[in-house]
Amino acid sequence: MMFCALSSAKGMNVKMDKTWTTIFYQETNPVRRMELLRENTGNGERKEEQYRNQLWIARYGKSSPVKDEFVGCLLDLKYLAEVITIDWGGKRRKQGMQIIDTLGMSEIESRDELYHKILLEELQNVFLKYIEVSRNGRDFTSFVFGVGQLTEEGIAKKIAQQINMIAFQAPHLLHMDKEFALLQEAALLAFRQLYPNKEYFSENNLPF
């Protein structure tokens, strides 16, 4: 009887953990995310708690979230995609390495499977946030200089183009596709979650 009770309790804990983490990784409001994390984090001994806390601090800092460093990294990659021609002295590649480090992807091959899973979920959330901010920006959804409005189809295509610049074009220009592979996977997961019936990416993950 004792074994059955323990097994049942363990199964319930796993189910509850999956429920709150699903909400956590779909939530884009950082304050609400912080509340969810605090409400569902124990004494910090479990690996998954340690990994989530590490990534939280890397993204938002130790105090109340004000600046989102991970979204900032996406903007940096977009900028690199726009300005890279020839990388004299490897300056741009150094910037790429710094972005990888900020996003928690440095030495990713040596990390365990659980860390990969949690980081992938966090990076997917970063793209969900980026897409949300883009969709709510009048300049982004207008034709030019805030005049006219793009259709939903036009907005989806524009987001696909931006994701390509951030997750694929910039890493390719930096010759760092392998290092950014997890970010690329997260980008496609986020886009296909929000636009399940709009496939703008070909087999090599580039927009049509």
PDB file of C-alpha atoms in Angstrom, residues 24-113:
ATOM      1  CA  PHE A  24       5.410  28.903 -18.125  1.00  0.00           C
ATOM      2  CA  TYR A  25       6.886  28.390 -21.583  1.00  0.00           C
ATOM      3  CA  GLN A  26       3.808  29.754 -23.344  1.00  0.00           C
ATOM      4  CA  GLU A  27       3.628  32.861 -21.143  1.00  0.00           C
ATOM      5  CA  THR A  28       5.404  35.905 -22.592  1.00  0.00           C
ATOM      6  CA  ASN A  29       4.787  38.357 -19.726  1.00  0.00           C
ATOM      7  CA  PRO A  30       8.022  38.263 -17.675  1.00  0.00           C
ATOM      8  CA  VAL A  31       6.335  39.236 -14.389  1.00  0.00           C
ATOM      9  CA  ARG A  32       3.811  36.419 -14.715  1.00  0.00           C
ATOM     10  CA  ARG A  33       6.629  34.034 -15.671  1.00  0.00           C
ATOM     11  CA  MET A  34       8.541  35.055 -12.549  1.00  0.00           C
ATOM     12  CA  GLU A  35       5.476  34.342 -10.397  1.00  0.00           C
ATOM     13  CA  LEU A  36       5.065  30.896 -11.963  1.00  0.00           C
ATOM     14  CA  LEU A  37       8.725  30.096 -11.459  1.00  0.00           C
ATOM     15  CA  ARG A  38       8.704  31.159  -7.806  1.00  0.00           C
ATOM     16  CA  GLU A  39       5.460  29.349  -7.056  1.00  0.00           C
ATOM     17  CA  ASN A  40       6.727  26.072  -8.510  1.00  0.00           C
ATOM     18  CA  THR A  41      10.406  26.023  -7.581  1.00  0.00           C
ATOM     19  CA  GLY A  42      11.351  23.994  -4.524  1.00  0.00           C
ATOM     20  CA  ASN A  43      14.662  24.142  -2.692  1.00  0.00           C
ATOM     21  CA  GLY A  44      16.621  24.263  -5.945  1.00  0.00           C
ATOM     22  CA  GLU A  45      18.153  20.831  -5.577  1.00  0.00           C
ATOM     23  CA  ARG A  46      16.531  19.313  -8.640  1.00  0.00           C
ATOM     24  CA  LYS A  47      18.487  19.675 -11.860  1.00  0.00           C
ATOM     25  CA  GLU A  48      15.568  21.107 -13.797  1.00  0.00           C
ATOM     26  CA  GLU A  49      15.119  23.815 -11.137  1.00  0.00           C
ATOM     27  CA  GLN A  50      18.804  24.690 -11.282  1.00  0.00           C
ATOM     28  CA  TYR A  51      18.747  24.931 -15.078  1.00  0.00           C
ATOM     29  CA  ARG A  52      15.604  27.084 -15.158  1.00  0.00           C
ATOM     30  CA  ASN A  53      17.031  29.420 -12.523  1.00  0.00           C
ATOM     31  CA  GLN A  54      20.329  29.706 -14.419  1.00  0.00           C
ATOM     32  CA  LEU A  55      18.552  30.603 -17.639  1.00  0.00           C
ATOM     33  CA  TRP A  56      16.213  32.988 -15.828  1.00  0.00           C
ATOM     34  CA  ILE A  57      19.135  34.943 -14.384  1.00  0.00           C
ATOM     35  CA  ALA A  58      20.910  34.946 -17.761  1.00  0.00           C
ATOM     36  CA  ARG A  59      17.784  36.290 -19.463  1.00  0.00           C
ATOM     37  CA  TYR A  60      16.263  38.688 -16.918  1.00  0.00           C
ATOM     38  CA  GLY A  61      18.827  39.122 -14.125  1.00  0.00           C
ATOM     39  CA  LYS A  62      18.505  38.369 -10.413  1.00  0.00           C
ATOM     40  CA  SER A  63      15.927  41.020  -9.531  1.00  0.00           C
ATOM     41  CA  SER A  64      12.529  41.792 -11.051  1.00  0.00           C
ATOM     42  CA  PRO A  65      12.634  41.439 -14.851  1.00  0.00           C
ATOM     43  CA  VAL A  66      13.200  44.733 -16.647  1.00  0.00           C
ATOM     44  CA  LYS A  67      15.423  43.960 -19.618  1.00  0.00           C
ATOM     45  CA  ASP A  68      15.190  40.788 -21.711  1.00  0.00           C
ATOM     46  CA  GLU A  69      18.757  39.889 -22.701  1.00  0.00           C
ATOM     47  CA  PHE A  70      17.652  36.961 -24.885  1.00  0.00           C
ATOM     48  CA  VAL A  71      15.360  39.090 -27.046  1.00  0.00           C
ATOM     49  CA  GLY A  72      18.259  41.544 -27.229  1.00  0.00           C
ATOM     50  CA  CYS A  73      20.377  38.737 -28.683  1.00  0.00           C
ATOM     51  CA  LEU A  74      17.799  38.183 -31.436  1.00  0.00           C
ATOM     52  CA  LEU A  75      17.964  41.875 -32.307  1.00  0.00           C
ATOM     53  CA  ASP A  76      21.773  41.689 -32.364  1.00  0.00           C
ATOM     54  CA  LEU A  77      21.619  38.751 -34.771  1.00  0.00           C
ATOM     55  CA  LYS A  78      19.186  40.653 -37.003  1.00  0.00           C
ATOM     56  CA  TYR A  79      21.615  43.571 -37.057  1.00  0.00           C
ATOM     57  CA  LEU A  80      24.522  41.267 -37.923  1.00  0.00           C
ATOM     58  CA  ALA A  81      22.540  39.772 -40.805  1.00  0.00           C
ATOM     59  CA  GLU A  82      21.953  43.278 -42.158  1.00  0.00           C
ATOM     60  CA  VAL A  83      25.521  44.597 -41.897  1.00  0.00           C
ATOM     61  CA  ILE A  84      27.908  41.668 -42.434  1.00  0.00           C
ATOM     62  CA  THR A  85      29.918  41.769 -45.635  1.00  0.00           C
ATOM     63  CA  ILE A  86      33.488  40.712 -44.920  1.00  0.00           C
ATOM     64  CA  ASP A  87      34.349  39.982 -41.296  1.00  0.00           C
ATOM     65  CA  TRP A  88      37.755  41.638 -41.064  1.00  0.00           C
ATOM     66  CA  GLY A  89      39.634  40.434 -37.988  1.00  0.00           C
ATOM     67  CA  GLY A  90      36.804  38.141 -36.926  1.00  0.00           C
ATOM     68  CA  LYS A  91      35.058  40.940 -34.995  1.00  0.00           C
ATOM     69  CA  ARG A  92      31.573  39.801 -35.997  1.00  0.00           C
ATOM     70  CA  ARG A  93      32.351  36.180 -35.151  1.00  0.00           C
ATOM     71  CA  LYS A  94      33.392  37.304 -31.664  1.00  0.00           C
ATOM     72  CA  GLN A  95      30.013  38.999 -31.362  1.00  0.00           C
ATOM     73  CA  GLY A  96      28.397  35.738 -32.418  1.00  0.00           C
ATOM     74  CA  MET A  97      30.301  33.833 -29.736  1.00  0.00           C
ATOM     75  CA  GLN A  98      29.199  36.376 -27.140  1.00  0.00           C
ATOM     76  CA  ILE A  99      25.570  35.895 -28.199  1.00  0.00           C
ATOM     77  CA  ILE A 100      25.956  32.118 -27.909  1.00  0.00           C
ATOM     78  CA  ASP A 101      27.346  32.532 -24.411  1.00  0.00           C
ATOM     79  CA  THR A 102      24.545  34.901 -23.340  1.00  0.00           C
ATOM     80  CA  LEU A 103      21.902  32.474 -24.651  1.00  0.00           C
ATOM     81  CA  GLY A 104      23.374  29.618 -22.641  1.00  0.00           C
ATOM     82  CA  MET A 105      24.491  27.693 -25.716  1.00  0.00           C
ATOM     83  CA  SER A 106      28.250  27.708 -25.162  1.00  0.00           C
ATOM     84  CA  GLU A 107      29.724  24.204 -24.917  1.00  0.00           C
ATOM     85  CA  ILE A 108      26.208  22.897 -25.560  1.00  0.00           C
ATOM     86  CA  GLU A 109      27.503  19.540 -26.769  1.00  0.00           C
ATOM     87  CA  SER A 110      28.861  18.752 -23.304  1.00  0.00           C
ATOM     88  CA  ARG A 111      25.536  19.480 -21.549  1.00  0.00           C
ATOM     89  CA  ASP A 112      23.034  16.769 -20.664  1.00  0.00           C
ATOM     90  CA  GLU A 113      19.757  16.039 -22.434  1.00  0.00           C
TER      91      GLU A 113
END
